[in-house]
C-alpha cells in the first residue's frame, strides 16, 4: 500500500478534500474503496430476518474462535442480531480490511457483558442501534508516552507492568491516515459536521499525533451515538491535553445543541506545575442525544454560609426553617385566577398558588404572617434536598494510595464520580456502557445501582481485574465454577486451543495476561530492574497456622512458543532465587505439550509439604488446553485466602430490589 504522501499535501490550502484525495494516497492508494459506503449505508442494514448469529458463529471470520461458546452473541433469545457483510476497515489496530458485520436493530434488555477487544470493532459487531441509556467513556488521552498499566503489589506499592498495547496507537502513520480518511468519509449521517471538523483539525494540526488521536476517537464517537437511545446521555471524561478538540468533535457528532455541561472535576488537591497554575482538574463533557433525555436532578448540601443566612428561624418544636414568597412579585405580573382575597389580604399581583392549596398550606401551619401583615411560606430545612448540583465537582476525592476502593489500576476513577453520573442520567434497569472500561469502575457502580451494563477493554489485564472486582464486591461470576451466581458474560476471550494460539500469535503480552487470568494470577512487573526476571505472574497464599503473616507464593511462567527441558531448568533456578520471598511452587504454563524430558526435569524438583498437610509438586507443567478444558489445575494449598489481587470492598446489595428488577415477570 502506498504510504502517506508528503506532509501538508493532503487538502491543499483551501482544504478541498475531494480534489486532493488522490494525490494524498498516491495513485493506487484509494483507501476509501472498501469503506466508502460504510457510514452512508447505515440505513442499509440487513433486515431482521435471517442472518442471525448461527450456532457455528460464522460471522466472526478470523476471530471466531476467540468468542466464548456461551456468548450471548450466538443467537441468545430475544436478541435480533443481524449482520451486513460489507467490509469495515479497522482504522486503528490493523491495516487490513476485516470482513465483519454490524449488528443492527434494537435490543431488549442486554445481559451484562464484558467484552475483550477494540471497542470500535466490538460496538460495530455486537451493540445494536439505540439500546444503551447511558455512556461513560474515559479514553486514554493523547500521550506520547507508552500506555503503561501499573499494578498494585500485594504490599500496595506500585510496579510498572509493561502493557504496551497502545504504544503507537496515536502516531501519525498509515493506520492513522486510514482512520482520518474514514472519519472524513463518515459524515453522511451527521450533517457533514464530522468531516468538516476533521478537515479543520487537519488544517490546524497537520498530520500530527494529535490528529491521529482525534481520528481514532471520531469513528468511536459516531458508533456511540448510534447505540445511544433517543433518551440517552453520554459523558466523555478527559483532561486538558485534548479536551478542547474533543469538545468540538462531540459537537460535531452529537450536535452543539445537545451539549449540556462541561463538568469540572477537581481530581487532585495540588499539583507541581512549574511556571503555571497547578493543573488539578479533569473535564467531563455531558451531552444528550435529544431533549427528551433522562435527567434525575442531583443535589448537594447547602453551604454553611447559605444555611446561616437563609435558614435562620426555628419553630417551637426546634425545626429550622426559612420564609419563602407566597405572593407574586411585580416582575411576575398578575394572574387573574390567582388574584383573590384570603384572610382579608389581597396581594397586588396575586398569590403563587390557588386558593385550595393556600388553605391547605395554612391548615398545615405553613403560612406565617410577619408583624407588618405580609404572608410567607414556611420551608423546613429537613424537607429540602439541598442545593442543585453545580457542574463544578470538588467534593469527590481521587483514588489515593489509601483509598479502600483502590485496585492499583493507574487511571482508576472514584466510584462516587460514577455514582453521580449514573444516578443523574439513568434509572434502575437501564443499560450503562463504558467502552474504555479499564478496571471497571462504571461497570461496578452500574452493578451496585441495579443498572445493566456493557464494558469493553482491549487488555486482558483489565478484563481479569474486573472479574475479580465483580467477584469481590458482588460475588457474581461469568462462569458457575466459583459457586456464585452467573451475573454476566465475557465475550472475546479464547475458549479453545486454537483461539489461544491465535491470541499468542497476535500479541504475546495479551496472551500472557489472559493465560495468567485462567489461574487467577496477577501479572508480575517486568521493569523493576530485574526483580521479576523470569516471573510472569504470581499467586500468593497463606498456609502456615503458626505464622499467619507468612506469605507464600506460586510463581508462574507463561510460554507461547517452543518449550524444552531447559525451560524447566530455568524455572527451577528462578524458584530457587525467589525462595527467600516465599516462593515454594513454580508453574510453567505452555501452549505446547510438554515433552517427557520436561516432565522428568519437573519431577526432579521434589515436593512441597504444606503445614496444612497437603503435598504438591514443586515444579508443575500445565498446558493451556488442559486449563481450558478443566482437566488440569495448579496443585497448591487451597487456603481460601488467595491474596493475589487487591480486593474490591464488598458492596452492600439490595437483593430484593435486584430480584424485582431482573427476574422475569410472573405473567
Ligand atoms: C483511562 S483508562 C479507563 C479507566 C477507567 N475509567 C477506570 O476507572 O478504571 C482507559 C482504558 O481504555 C482501554 N482502551 C484503550 N483503547 C481501547 C480500545 N480501542 N478499545 C477498548 N479499550 C481501550 C485501556 O486498556 C484502558 O484500560
XYZ file of C-alpha atoms and ligand atoms in Angstrom:
694
model
C 0.000 0.000 0.000
C 1.266 3.419 -0.874
C 2.336 5.307 2.151
C 1.073 8.684 3.102
C 2.186 11.483 0.886
C 4.242 14.454 1.905
C 3.045 16.299 4.961
C 0.607 19.060 4.311
C -0.331 17.935 0.816
C -3.488 16.373 1.854
C -6.090 19.006 1.488
C -4.266 21.802 -0.148
C -4.554 25.321 1.101
C -8.297 25.505 0.627
C -8.967 22.287 2.467
C -10.536 20.797 -0.621
C -10.570 17.261 0.478
C -12.078 15.621 -2.568
C -9.807 17.298 -5.033
C -6.690 16.475 -3.119
C -7.638 12.957 -2.189
C -5.792 11.142 -4.943
C -2.540 12.957 -4.534
C -2.630 12.219 -0.836
C -2.757 8.489 -1.039
C -0.890 8.072 -4.259
C -2.121 6.565 -7.479
C -3.179 3.247 -6.029
C -3.904 4.460 -2.555
C -7.643 4.668 -2.833
C -8.204 3.802 0.755
C -11.823 4.582 0.713
C -12.625 1.884 -1.805
C -13.971 -0.649 0.613
C -15.081 1.727 3.284
C -16.605 4.410 1.140
C -20.156 3.276 1.601
C -19.757 2.272 5.131
C -21.381 5.060 7.052
C -23.507 6.231 4.219
C -25.073 2.823 4.189
C -26.157 2.751 7.784
C -29.731 2.671 6.632
C -29.000 -0.382 4.541
C -28.507 -2.914 7.255
C -29.744 -6.355 6.741
C -33.286 -6.746 7.772
C -34.080 -8.560 10.954
C -34.953 -11.678 9.029
C -32.268 -14.286 8.586
C -28.576 -13.693 9.092
C -28.837 -14.115 12.810
C -25.795 -15.350 14.547
C -25.743 -19.014 13.788
C -24.659 -21.560 16.331
C -21.496 -22.014 14.309
C -20.569 -18.385 14.691
C -19.587 -17.997 11.045
C -19.806 -14.262 11.139
C -16.656 -13.942 13.139
C -14.382 -14.843 10.361
C -10.819 -14.874 11.577
C -11.822 -14.130 15.118
C -14.462 -16.694 15.608
C -12.512 -18.968 17.910
C -11.964 -16.035 20.206
C -15.588 -15.849 21.119
C -16.912 -17.731 24.083
C -19.071 -20.641 23.154
C -21.695 -19.470 25.603
C -21.526 -15.871 24.457
C -24.882 -14.235 24.002
C -23.745 -13.261 20.546
C -24.618 -16.736 19.414
C -28.285 -16.334 18.982
C -29.423 -15.795 22.534
C -33.158 -15.468 22.693
C -34.566 -12.016 22.406
C -31.626 -10.561 20.536
C -32.402 -9.594 16.998
C -28.845 -9.758 15.810
C -28.217 -9.160 12.155
C -25.162 -8.514 10.110
C -24.252 -6.713 6.995
C -21.431 -8.218 5.056
C -19.730 -5.137 3.691
C -16.121 -4.852 4.742
C -15.383 -2.475 7.558
C -11.810 -1.322 7.891
C -10.428 -1.221 11.374
C -8.759 2.133 11.266
C -6.553 1.774 14.272
C -5.496 -1.694 15.103
C -4.991 -3.172 11.698
C -4.218 -2.030 8.242
C -6.185 -4.785 6.639
C -9.884 -4.671 5.976
C -11.687 -7.222 8.027
C -14.981 -8.657 6.956
C -17.113 -8.086 9.957
C -20.785 -7.406 10.107
C -22.500 -4.748 12.058
C -25.206 -5.505 14.463
C -28.346 -3.622 13.854
C -31.806 -3.313 15.236
C -32.953 -2.572 18.730
C -32.001 -4.841 21.554
C -34.127 -5.613 24.526
C -32.513 -5.889 27.925
C -28.977 -6.923 27.002
C -27.332 -9.101 29.632
C -24.374 -7.682 31.484
C -21.409 -8.297 29.238
C -17.700 -7.725 29.394
C -16.002 -7.591 26.024
C -12.354 -8.045 25.383
C -11.344 -6.229 22.223
C -11.079 -2.948 20.406
C -14.226 -1.020 21.177
C -14.743 0.115 17.594
C -14.913 -3.435 16.402
C -16.988 -4.567 19.398
C -19.508 -1.762 19.019
C -19.944 -2.495 15.343
C -20.231 -6.232 15.817
C -22.255 -6.563 18.941
C -24.061 -3.482 20.052
C -27.311 -2.693 18.266
C -28.783 0.678 17.425
C -30.359 2.683 20.222
C -30.075 0.144 23.001
C -27.966 1.992 25.547
C -29.254 4.542 28.059
C -26.014 5.988 29.328
C -22.427 6.023 28.099
C -19.458 6.994 30.209
C -16.105 6.984 28.483
C -12.711 7.732 29.864
C -10.443 7.180 26.890
C -6.702 7.235 27.248
C -5.628 10.659 26.151
C -3.088 11.580 23.592
C 0.101 10.977 25.464
C 3.358 10.328 23.714
C 4.336 8.020 26.494
C 3.599 4.366 26.133
C 0.414 3.439 27.860
C 1.794 1.623 30.816
C -0.533 -0.196 33.077
C 0.574 -0.196 36.641
C -0.445 -2.785 39.055
C -0.517 -2.899 42.787
C 1.811 -5.229 44.524
C 0.436 -7.136 47.431
C 2.265 -4.714 49.691
C 0.339 -1.938 47.885
C 3.345 -0.363 46.200
C 3.011 0.172 42.506
C 5.055 -1.617 39.948
C 5.073 -0.877 36.251
C 3.878 -3.744 34.198
C 4.776 -3.362 30.610
C 1.490 -3.377 28.748
C 2.386 -1.603 25.560
C -0.952 -2.147 23.923
C -1.197 1.412 22.769
C 2.426 2.276 22.254
C 1.876 3.565 18.767
C -1.869 3.948 18.659
C -1.687 7.667 18.164
C 1.294 8.024 15.965
C 0.535 9.629 12.668
C 1.126 6.698 10.372
C -0.684 4.838 7.666
C -3.250 3.402 10.069
C -3.915 6.902 11.401
C -4.250 8.161 7.835
C -6.837 5.467 7.189
C -8.702 6.401 10.350
C -8.612 10.023 9.368
C -9.834 9.220 5.921
C -12.697 7.168 7.278
C -13.670 9.947 9.673
C -13.727 12.389 6.780
C -15.866 9.978 4.808
C -18.178 9.321 7.693
C -20.226 12.410 7.885
C -23.275 11.468 5.909
C -25.379 10.850 8.991
C -24.015 13.758 10.967
C -24.968 16.608 8.660
C -21.415 16.784 7.376
C -20.149 18.148 10.672
C -17.674 15.379 11.379
C -15.835 15.698 8.065
C -15.803 19.468 8.482
C -14.379 19.166 11.994
C -11.773 16.633 10.884
C -10.744 18.794 7.969
C -10.475 21.758 10.299
C -8.320 19.746 12.684
C -6.171 18.698 9.771
C -5.703 22.258 8.631
C -4.763 23.328 12.148
C -2.810 20.380 13.482
C -1.287 18.911 10.342
C -0.561 15.211 10.196
C 0.316 15.046 13.845
C -0.137 12.573 16.653
C -2.981 14.718 17.954
C -4.765 14.369 14.614
C -4.186 10.623 14.823
C -5.802 10.627 18.261
C -8.822 12.581 17.075
C -9.131 10.323 14.055
C -9.171 7.383 16.454
C -11.894 8.998 18.547
C -14.153 10.164 15.698
C -15.451 6.789 14.446
C -15.882 5.596 18.019
C -17.987 8.600 18.954
C -20.090 8.065 15.849
C -20.703 4.458 16.868
C -21.508 5.558 20.413
C -24.114 7.942 19.107
C -25.616 5.135 17.055
C -26.013 2.826 20.041
C -27.467 5.508 22.305
C -31.235 5.600 22.800
C -33.001 8.875 21.944
C -33.410 9.337 25.703
C -29.744 8.573 26.308
C -26.823 10.634 27.576
C -23.078 10.471 27.124
C -20.306 11.661 29.444
C -16.815 11.992 27.978
C -14.083 12.231 30.592
C -10.824 13.845 29.507
C -8.016 16.122 30.603
C -6.807 19.387 29.100
C -4.415 17.676 26.683
C -7.138 17.201 24.111
C -10.333 18.394 25.801
C -10.832 21.420 23.549
C -10.577 19.325 20.408
C -12.725 16.589 21.876
C -15.469 19.070 22.679
C -15.525 20.213 19.073
C -15.662 16.613 17.947
C -18.525 15.954 20.370
C -20.325 18.995 18.983
C -19.831 17.585 15.505
C -21.109 14.122 16.388
C -23.864 14.909 18.894
C -24.770 18.459 17.893
C -23.822 21.580 19.834
C -27.471 21.946 20.804
C -27.210 18.698 22.742
C -24.318 19.867 24.875
C -25.413 20.143 28.493
C -22.377 20.744 30.683
C -18.671 20.756 30.957
C -18.354 19.198 34.382
C -15.130 20.217 36.059
C -13.900 17.568 38.438
C -11.190 18.615 40.848
C -9.223 15.411 40.678
C -6.393 16.367 42.984
C -5.694 18.904 45.700
C -2.337 20.054 44.425
C -0.033 19.568 41.514
C 3.505 20.758 40.975
C 3.466 22.588 37.679
C 6.425 24.838 37.004
C 5.593 28.390 35.953
C 1.880 27.902 35.557
C -1.176 27.354 37.710
C -1.497 23.910 39.193
C -3.385 21.615 36.874
C -5.828 19.945 39.246
C -8.916 19.252 37.166
C -10.411 16.973 34.557
C -13.312 17.805 32.281
C -16.341 15.651 31.689
C -18.419 16.676 28.685
C -22.061 15.833 29.144
C -24.213 15.583 26.010
C -27.679 14.181 25.454
C -28.930 12.522 22.332
C -32.088 14.575 22.343
C -34.118 16.918 24.504
C -36.063 14.021 25.993
C -33.005 12.602 27.752
C -33.376 11.071 31.201
C -32.474 13.557 33.910
C -32.712 12.972 37.629
C -31.705 16.163 39.440
C -28.828 15.715 41.847
C -28.293 17.787 44.962
C -25.534 18.819 47.303
C -25.812 20.007 50.865
C -26.254 23.758 51.259
C -23.139 25.666 52.243
C -22.798 26.758 55.850
C -22.968 30.363 54.736
C -26.230 29.738 52.923
C -27.706 27.912 55.877
C -26.691 30.704 58.231
C -28.085 33.464 56.054
C -31.259 31.701 54.885
C -32.364 29.130 57.430
C -32.334 31.420 60.436
C -35.663 30.547 62.112
C -36.689 27.788 64.497
C -40.233 26.723 65.372
C -41.435 25.677 68.823
C -40.521 22.049 68.095
C -36.962 23.086 67.248
C -37.274 22.608 63.464
C -35.180 25.017 61.407
C -36.957 26.845 58.617
C -36.898 29.851 56.362
C -39.595 32.079 54.908
C -40.190 31.993 51.162
C -42.516 34.021 48.978
C -46.150 33.004 48.679
C -47.325 36.165 46.942
C -46.412 37.164 43.421
C -43.931 39.922 42.679
C -44.367 42.798 40.235
C -41.974 41.148 37.802
C -44.206 38.075 37.694
C -47.218 40.181 36.785
C -50.852 39.476 37.709
C -52.666 36.199 37.049
C -56.470 36.508 37.200
C -57.056 33.029 38.655
C -54.516 33.697 41.415
C -55.912 37.062 42.448
C -58.204 36.552 45.389
C -58.722 37.693 48.956
C -57.584 35.433 51.805
C -57.942 36.384 55.475
C -58.723 39.934 54.421
C -55.487 40.156 52.419
C -55.419 40.678 48.653
C -51.871 40.799 47.235
C -51.384 43.382 44.500
C -50.074 40.778 41.959
C -51.934 37.817 43.371
C -50.869 34.622 45.160
C -48.459 31.977 43.909
C -50.914 29.124 44.498
C -54.617 28.559 44.071
C -56.993 29.186 46.993
C -57.437 25.480 47.892
C -53.697 24.936 48.051
C -53.218 28.063 50.154
C -55.914 26.928 52.571
C -54.321 23.522 52.956
C -50.858 25.064 53.496
C -52.299 27.353 56.123
C -54.072 24.459 57.831
C -50.684 22.660 57.980
C -49.118 25.666 59.677
C -47.082 26.506 56.577
C -48.147 30.144 56.288
C -46.552 32.702 58.582
C -47.597 36.358 58.793
C -44.990 38.989 59.575
C -45.673 41.802 62.027
C -46.303 44.094 59.063
C -49.007 41.676 57.884
C -47.304 40.026 54.896
C -47.823 36.260 54.489
C -44.879 33.906 53.750
C -44.435 30.215 53.043
C -42.606 28.170 55.695
C -39.859 25.909 54.247
C -38.324 23.443 56.686
C -34.645 22.605 56.242
C -35.163 18.904 56.941
C -37.523 18.682 53.964
C -35.108 20.217 51.466
C -32.941 18.093 49.179
C -30.119 20.606 49.226
C -28.796 22.862 46.501
C -28.959 21.862 42.852
C -25.701 20.132 41.975
C -23.410 22.524 40.150
C -21.138 21.480 37.283
C -18.125 22.093 39.483
C -17.358 18.907 41.377
C -14.803 19.486 44.071
C -16.272 17.119 46.624
C -15.085 13.820 45.171
C -11.526 12.940 46.129
C -9.317 10.987 43.742
C -8.341 7.385 44.369
C -5.334 7.863 46.593
C -2.959 5.260 47.890
C -5.094 4.738 50.989
C -8.482 4.612 49.257
C -10.389 1.478 50.126
C -11.625 1.012 46.590
C -8.163 1.304 45.071
C -7.277 -1.649 42.873
C -3.915 -0.450 41.629
C -5.077 0.460 38.119
C -3.425 3.807 37.431
C -6.333 5.541 35.737
C -8.988 4.155 38.088
C -11.741 6.701 38.727
C -13.608 7.043 42.030
C -16.898 5.229 42.352
C -18.532 8.386 43.737
C -17.960 10.111 40.403
C -19.698 7.364 38.509
C -22.468 7.137 41.083
C -23.359 10.758 40.473
C -23.342 10.354 36.698
C -25.284 7.107 36.700
C -27.857 8.406 39.174
C -28.351 11.616 37.188
C -28.773 10.109 33.755
C -30.235 6.640 34.158
C -32.811 4.699 36.095
C -32.763 1.239 37.609
C -32.716 -1.464 34.950
C -31.227 0.882 32.329
C -28.167 -0.048 30.295
C -24.849 1.654 31.034
C -21.972 1.298 28.553
C -18.305 2.019 29.198
C -16.302 1.404 26.010
C -12.923 2.103 27.699
C -13.755 0.418 30.961
C -10.279 -0.083 32.480
C -10.604 -1.743 35.858
C -14.383 -1.451 35.628
C -15.437 1.457 37.814
C -18.510 2.232 35.701
C -19.320 -1.469 35.485
C -19.072 -1.982 39.245
C -21.150 1.095 40.040
C -23.773 0.132 37.461
C -23.974 -3.281 39.105
C -24.303 -1.668 42.524
C -27.054 0.696 41.374
C -29.060 -2.064 39.699
C -28.333 -0.988 36.161
C -27.420 -3.356 33.369
C -24.022 -2.815 31.862
C -21.662 -3.365 28.963
C -17.921 -2.950 29.496
C -15.252 -3.061 26.787
C -11.499 -3.065 27.179
C -8.674 -4.023 24.910
C -6.433 -5.570 27.553
C -6.864 -8.897 29.245
C -5.282 -7.363 32.289
C -8.277 -5.043 32.680
C -10.787 -7.797 31.967
C -9.200 -10.051 34.587
C -9.195 -7.279 37.112
C -12.885 -6.549 36.519
C -13.726 -10.213 37.003
C -12.024 -10.109 40.378
C -13.692 -6.819 41.240
C -17.151 -8.162 40.458
C -16.497 -11.292 42.431
C -15.075 -9.495 45.451
C -17.788 -6.835 45.569
C -20.891 -8.720 44.428
C -19.952 -12.406 44.347
C -21.016 -12.679 40.716
C -19.025 -14.529 38.075
C -19.056 -15.219 34.372
C -18.965 -18.962 34.972
C -20.642 -21.128 37.581
C -17.346 -22.638 38.770
C -16.868 -20.226 41.650
C -20.135 -21.186 43.224
C -21.582 -17.699 42.836
C -24.406 -16.758 40.515
C -23.505 -16.191 36.853
C -24.048 -12.471 36.666
C -22.502 -11.556 33.328
C -20.885 -12.868 30.185
C -17.401 -12.405 28.846
C -17.037 -12.216 25.086
C -13.790 -12.220 23.161
C -11.618 -14.493 25.263
C -10.090 -17.639 23.801
C -12.141 -20.681 24.643
C -10.081 -23.345 22.927
C -6.530 -24.093 21.942
C -6.943 -22.581 18.503
C -8.165 -19.305 19.967
C -5.313 -19.294 22.460
C -2.801 -19.879 19.674
C -4.323 -17.080 17.686
C -4.052 -14.678 20.598
C -0.445 -15.725 21.232
C 0.326 -15.084 17.568
C -1.281 -11.644 17.702
C 0.123 -10.353 20.935
C 2.395 -12.161 23.361
C 1.647 -9.808 26.274
C -2.093 -10.114 25.869
C -1.719 -13.872 25.712
C 0.311 -13.812 28.899
C -2.234 -11.674 30.767
C -5.082 -13.834 29.572
C -3.296 -17.102 30.456
C -2.498 -15.808 33.939
C -6.171 -14.925 34.296
C -7.012 -18.595 33.731
C -5.399 -19.412 37.071
C -6.389 -16.100 38.680
C -2.801 -14.963 38.957
C -1.666 -11.406 38.682
C 0.849 -10.143 36.196
C 4.300 -9.626 37.642
C 6.031 -6.368 36.883
C 8.728 -6.701 34.279
C 10.630 -3.491 34.615
C 11.666 -3.494 38.217
C 15.278 -3.760 37.236
C 15.267 -7.496 37.013
C 13.381 -8.143 40.255
C 10.793 -10.151 38.373
C 13.137 -11.573 35.805
C 11.817 -14.941 34.763
C 8.500 -14.464 36.581
C 5.412 -13.638 34.512
C 2.845 -13.943 37.245
C 2.370 -14.716 40.902
C -0.210 -16.227 43.207
C 0.001 -15.565 46.927
C -1.336 -17.703 49.735
C -1.039 -18.342 53.450
C -0.879 -21.885 54.733
C 1.094 -21.649 57.937
C -1.157 -21.697 61.028
C 1.880 -20.937 63.229
C 2.838 -17.904 61.198
C -0.269 -16.489 59.563
C 1.618 -13.439 58.334
C 3.957 -15.534 56.186
C 3.023 -15.012 52.566
C 3.908 -17.891 50.262
C 3.991 -17.717 46.514
C 3.404 -19.700 43.395
C 5.485 -18.180 40.624
C 4.359 -18.642 37.057
C 5.984 -18.566 33.667
C 3.885 -18.454 30.505
C 5.300 -19.902 27.290
C 3.609 -19.405 23.971
C 6.365 -20.867 21.775
C 8.583 -23.918 21.691
C 9.429 -25.417 25.082
C 12.118 -27.813 26.238
C 13.667 -29.260 29.399
C 15.831 -26.161 29.513
C 12.772 -24.033 30.315
C 12.011 -26.272 33.268
C 15.600 -25.992 34.483
C 15.355 -22.202 34.183
C 12.155 -22.196 36.220
C 13.830 -24.289 38.915
C 16.619 -21.709 39.040
C 14.130 -18.845 39.385
C 12.225 -20.721 42.097
C 15.463 -21.130 43.978
C 16.241 -17.430 43.613
C 12.762 -16.437 44.825
C 12.784 -18.786 47.833
C 13.610 -16.012 50.259
C 10.485 -14.119 49.121
C 8.261 -17.084 49.928
C 8.152 -18.798 46.516
C 7.554 -22.505 47.089
C 5.957 -23.674 43.839
C 6.851 -22.897 40.223
C 4.414 -23.394 37.366
C 5.193 -23.465 33.689
C 2.115 -22.714 31.574
C 2.618 -23.777 27.990
C 0.743 -23.820 24.734
C 2.807 -26.776 23.528
C 2.531 -30.231 25.022
C 5.471 -30.825 27.378
C 7.987 -33.467 26.386
C 8.955 -36.483 28.513
C 12.346 -34.923 29.432
C 10.485 -31.798 30.593
C 8.261 -33.852 32.858
C 11.259 -35.741 34.200
C 13.067 -32.477 34.904
C 9.991 -31.120 36.716
C 9.576 -34.281 38.775
C 13.186 -33.954 39.915
C 12.362 -30.712 41.744
C 10.676 -32.588 44.570
C 7.611 -31.951 46.681
C 6.369 -29.014 48.749
C 4.777 -30.182 52.011
C 2.301 -27.618 53.258
C 1.802 -27.137 57.011
C -1.838 -27.753 56.113
C -0.920 -31.369 55.496
C -1.161 -31.377 51.704
C 1.711 -32.108 49.309
C 2.341 -30.513 45.931
C 4.930 -30.866 43.181
C 7.396 -28.011 43.487
C 7.582 -27.597 39.740
C 4.443 -28.167 37.708
C 3.782 -28.019 33.990
C 0.287 -27.102 32.886
C -0.962 -26.900 29.331
C -3.267 -24.128 28.201
C -5.517 -26.750 26.659
C -5.781 -28.646 29.948
C -6.587 -25.450 31.818
C -9.225 -24.528 29.255
C -10.958 -27.883 29.330
C -10.701 -28.169 33.091
C -8.517 -31.306 33.180
C -5.557 -29.514 34.735
C -5.151 -27.121 37.631
C -2.391 -25.840 39.835
C -1.626 -28.090 42.756
C -1.341 -25.769 45.749
C -2.763 -25.415 49.249
C -6.385 -24.306 48.935
C -6.345 -21.915 51.832
C -9.229 -19.850 50.621
C -7.076 -16.777 51.061
C -5.508 -16.057 47.722
C -4.217 -12.581 48.285
C -3.256 -12.051 44.718
C -5.335 -9.089 43.729
C -6.205 -6.094 45.793
C -9.752 -6.776 46.718
C -12.640 -4.504 45.909
C -14.642 -3.890 49.088
C -17.771 -5.969 49.357
C -20.677 -3.881 48.086
C -23.903 -3.595 50.009
C -26.657 -5.031 47.895
C -30.366 -4.686 47.850
C -31.038 -8.241 46.779
C -34.800 -7.912 46.958
C -34.686 -4.920 44.646
C -32.381 -6.755 42.276
C -34.717 -9.706 42.080
C -37.620 -7.450 41.284
C -35.665 -5.799 38.521
C -34.151 -8.748 36.809
C -36.473 -11.663 37.462
C -38.803 -12.389 34.607
C -42.328 -11.117 35.182
C -44.751 -13.719 36.545
C -47.355 -13.247 33.888
C -8.195 5.805 31.173
S -8.441 4.079 31.208
C -10.084 3.912 31.858
C -10.099 3.798 33.343
C -11.485 3.552 33.909
N -12.339 4.694 33.813
C -11.426 3.086 35.351
O -11.992 3.700 36.237
O -10.747 2.082 35.574
C -8.637 3.740 29.520
C -8.831 2.283 29.207
O -9.160 2.191 27.825
C -8.666 0.970 27.338
N -8.587 1.129 25.880
C -7.732 1.889 25.163
N -8.006 1.807 23.861
C -9.065 0.975 23.744
C -9.826 0.490 22.644
N -9.537 0.842 21.404
N -10.850 -0.342 22.895
C -11.155 -0.709 24.168
N -10.466 -0.280 25.245
C -9.439 0.548 25.033
C -7.342 0.775 28.048
O -6.987 -0.582 28.134
C -7.621 1.384 29.413
O -7.957 0.377 30.320
